Amino acid sequence: MINLKNLFIVCFVTLAISARAQMQPNITDSRLDFSLPDLKGDSVRLSSMKGKVFLLDFWASWCVPCRFSNKQLVKLYDRYKDKGFEILGVSLDDNRGAWKKAVSKDKITWLQINDNGGWDAISAAKWNINAIPASFLIDKDGNVIAFDPEKQQLENKIRQLLGL
């Protein structure tokens, strides 16, 4: 009877691990993927970021906490961009001029795209964004590793994913 109990436990744990792996969000999932214009108007598809360690960052120019977060991200990006870290900023601004001005003022040099639907934006709906800033750390396989990680946790995870 002990062997049957152990077999049941092993099967249960295996299924639980398998289910968790299948539930992990991935940027190549069509339910999460989207394509939006960058600062130049060129289309950028989220799934094109697969193969990179990056932070998917939802924000807007009118969001004070977002603007503070941008200042922190500038430092982080400058520290790790040459080691393979990227950021994809998704602005929910409905005013492209305000978005571009904020990018310039905040000295943002990473890839920026704009989903001008505000809270009704397609990208925000796909990623269930109901507050900003909101960020997702994504590994090279396109898997979401962390949601809104704290500053030190984010840096530790980035270092780990980049093998530093």
Coordinates of C-alpha atoms in Angstrom, one line a residue:
M1 CA 0.0 0.0 0.0
I2 CA 2.9 2.4 0.7
N3 CA 4.2 2.0 -2.8
L4 CA 0.8 2.9 -4.3
K5 CA 0.6 5.9 -2.0
N6 CA 4.1 7.0 -3.1
L7 CA 3.2 6.5 -6.8
F8 CA 0.1 8.6 -6.3
I9 CA 2.2 11.4 -4.7
V10 CA 4.8 11.3 -7.5
C11 CA 2.1 11.4 -10.2
F12 CA 0.3 14.3 -8.4
V13 CA 3.6 16.4 -8.1
T14 CA 4.4 15.6 -11.8
L15 CA 1.0 16.8 -12.9
A16 CA 1.2 19.9 -10.8
I17 CA 4.6 20.9 -12.2
S18 CA 3.4 20.1 -15.8
A19 CA 0.2 22.2 -15.3
R20 CA 2.2 25.1 -13.9
A21 CA 4.6 25.0 -16.9
Q22 CA 1.7 25.0 -19.3
M23 CA 0.0 28.0 -17.5
Q24 CA 3.1 30.2 -17.6
P25 CA 2.3 33.1 -20.0
N26 CA 4.4 33.3 -23.1
I27 CA 4.7 36.2 -25.5
T28 CA 4.2 33.9 -28.6
D29 CA 0.7 33.1 -27.4
S30 CA -1.7 34.8 -29.8
R31 CA -3.9 35.8 -26.9
L32 CA -1.0 38.0 -25.6
D33 CA 0.8 39.0 -28.8
F34 CA 0.1 42.4 -30.3
S35 CA 1.7 44.7 -32.9
L36 CA 1.9 48.5 -32.3
P37 CA 3.7 51.5 -33.9
D38 CA 7.1 52.7 -32.5
L39 CA 8.2 56.4 -32.3
K40 CA 8.9 56.4 -36.1
G41 CA 5.6 54.7 -36.9
D42 CA 7.1 51.3 -37.7
S43 CA 5.1 48.3 -36.5
V44 CA 6.7 46.3 -33.7
R45 CA 5.3 42.9 -32.7
L46 CA 5.7 41.7 -29.1
S47 CA 6.6 38.2 -30.2
S48 CA 9.6 39.6 -32.1
M49 CA 11.3 40.1 -28.7
K50 CA 11.6 36.3 -28.2
G51 CA 15.2 35.4 -27.8
K52 CA 15.9 38.4 -25.5
V53 CA 15.7 39.0 -21.8
F54 CA 13.4 42.1 -21.5
L55 CA 11.0 44.0 -19.4
L56 CA 7.6 44.7 -20.9
D57 CA 6.6 48.0 -19.3
F58 CA 3.2 49.5 -19.6
W59 CA 3.0 53.3 -18.8
A60 CA 1.7 56.7 -19.8
S61 CA 3.0 60.2 -19.9
W62 CA 0.2 61.5 -17.5
C63 CA 1.0 58.8 -14.9
V64 CA 3.2 60.3 -12.1
P65 CA 4.4 56.9 -10.7
C66 CA 5.2 55.8 -14.3
R67 CA 7.4 58.8 -14.8
F68 CA 9.2 58.1 -11.5
S69 CA 9.6 54.5 -12.7
N70 CA 11.1 55.7 -16.0
K71 CA 13.9 57.4 -14.1
Q72 CA 14.7 54.1 -12.3
L73 CA 14.5 52.1 -15.5
V74 CA 17.0 54.5 -17.3
K75 CA 19.6 53.6 -14.7
L76 CA 18.8 49.9 -14.9
Y77 CA 18.8 49.9 -18.7
D78 CA 22.1 51.8 -18.9
R79 CA 23.7 49.2 -16.6
Y80 CA 22.5 46.1 -18.5
K81 CA 21.8 47.1 -22.1
D82 CA 25.2 46.1 -23.3
K83 CA 24.9 42.7 -21.6
G84 CA 21.7 41.7 -23.5
F85 CA 18.9 43.3 -21.5
E86 CA 16.1 45.2 -23.3
I87 CA 13.0 47.1 -22.4
L88 CA 9.9 47.3 -24.5
G89 CA 7.8 50.3 -23.3
V90 CA 4.1 50.3 -24.1
S91 CA 2.5 53.7 -23.8
L92 CA -1.2 53.9 -23.2
D93 CA -1.2 57.6 -24.2
D94 CA -4.0 58.6 -26.5
N95 CA -1.9 61.8 -27.3
R96 CA 1.1 60.8 -29.4
G97 CA 2.7 64.2 -28.9
A98 CA 2.6 63.9 -25.1
W99 CA 4.0 60.4 -25.3
K100 CA 6.9 61.6 -27.5
K101 CA 7.6 64.5 -25.3
A102 CA 7.7 62.3 -22.2
V103 CA 10.1 59.9 -23.9
S104 CA 12.4 62.7 -24.7
K105 CA 12.1 64.4 -21.2
D106 CA 12.7 61.1 -19.4
K107 CA 15.7 60.3 -21.6
I108 CA 14.2 56.9 -22.6
T109 CA 16.4 55.2 -25.2
W110 CA 14.8 51.8 -25.2
L111 CA 12.2 50.6 -27.7
Q112 CA 8.9 52.4 -27.3
I113 CA 5.5 51.6 -28.8
N114 CA 2.2 53.3 -28.4
D115 CA -1.3 51.8 -27.9
N116 CA -3.4 54.9 -28.0
G117 CA -6.5 53.4 -26.6
G118 CA -5.9 54.3 -23.0
W119 CA -7.5 51.8 -20.7
D120 CA -9.4 50.3 -23.7
A121 CA -6.1 49.6 -25.5
I122 CA -5.8 46.2 -27.1
S123 CA -2.4 45.5 -25.4
A124 CA -3.8 46.5 -22.0
A125 CA -6.8 44.2 -22.4
K126 CA -4.7 41.3 -23.6
W127 CA -2.3 41.6 -20.6
N128 CA -5.1 42.5 -18.1
I129 CA -3.6 45.9 -17.2
N130 CA -5.9 47.8 -14.8
A131 CA -3.2 50.0 -13.2
I132 CA 0.1 51.5 -14.4
P133 CA 3.0 51.3 -14.2
A134 CA 2.8 47.6 -14.8
S135 CA 5.8 45.5 -15.9
F136 CA 6.6 41.9 -16.8
L137 CA 10.1 40.4 -16.8
I138 CA 10.4 38.0 -19.7
D139 CA 13.1 35.4 -20.4
K140 CA 14.7 34.5 -23.7
D141 CA 12.1 31.8 -24.3
G142 CA 9.3 34.4 -24.1
N143 CA 8.1 33.2 -20.7
V144 CA 6.9 35.7 -18.1
I145 CA 9.3 35.3 -15.1
A146 CA 8.0 38.1 -12.8
F147 CA 5.1 40.6 -12.6
D148 CA 5.9 44.1 -11.2
P149 CA 9.1 43.0 -9.4
E150 CA 10.6 45.3 -6.8
K151 CA 13.8 47.1 -7.8
Q152 CA 16.3 44.7 -6.2
Q153 CA 14.3 41.6 -7.2
L154 CA 14.2 42.8 -10.8
E155 CA 17.9 43.4 -10.9
N156 CA 18.7 40.1 -9.3
K157 CA 16.4 38.3 -11.8
I158 CA 18.0 40.1 -14.8
R159 CA 21.5 39.2 -13.6
Q160 CA 20.4 35.6 -13.2
L161 CA 18.7 35.4 -16.7
L162 CA 21.7 37.0 -18.3
G163 CA 24.1 34.6 -16.5
L164 CA 26.0 37.4 -14.7

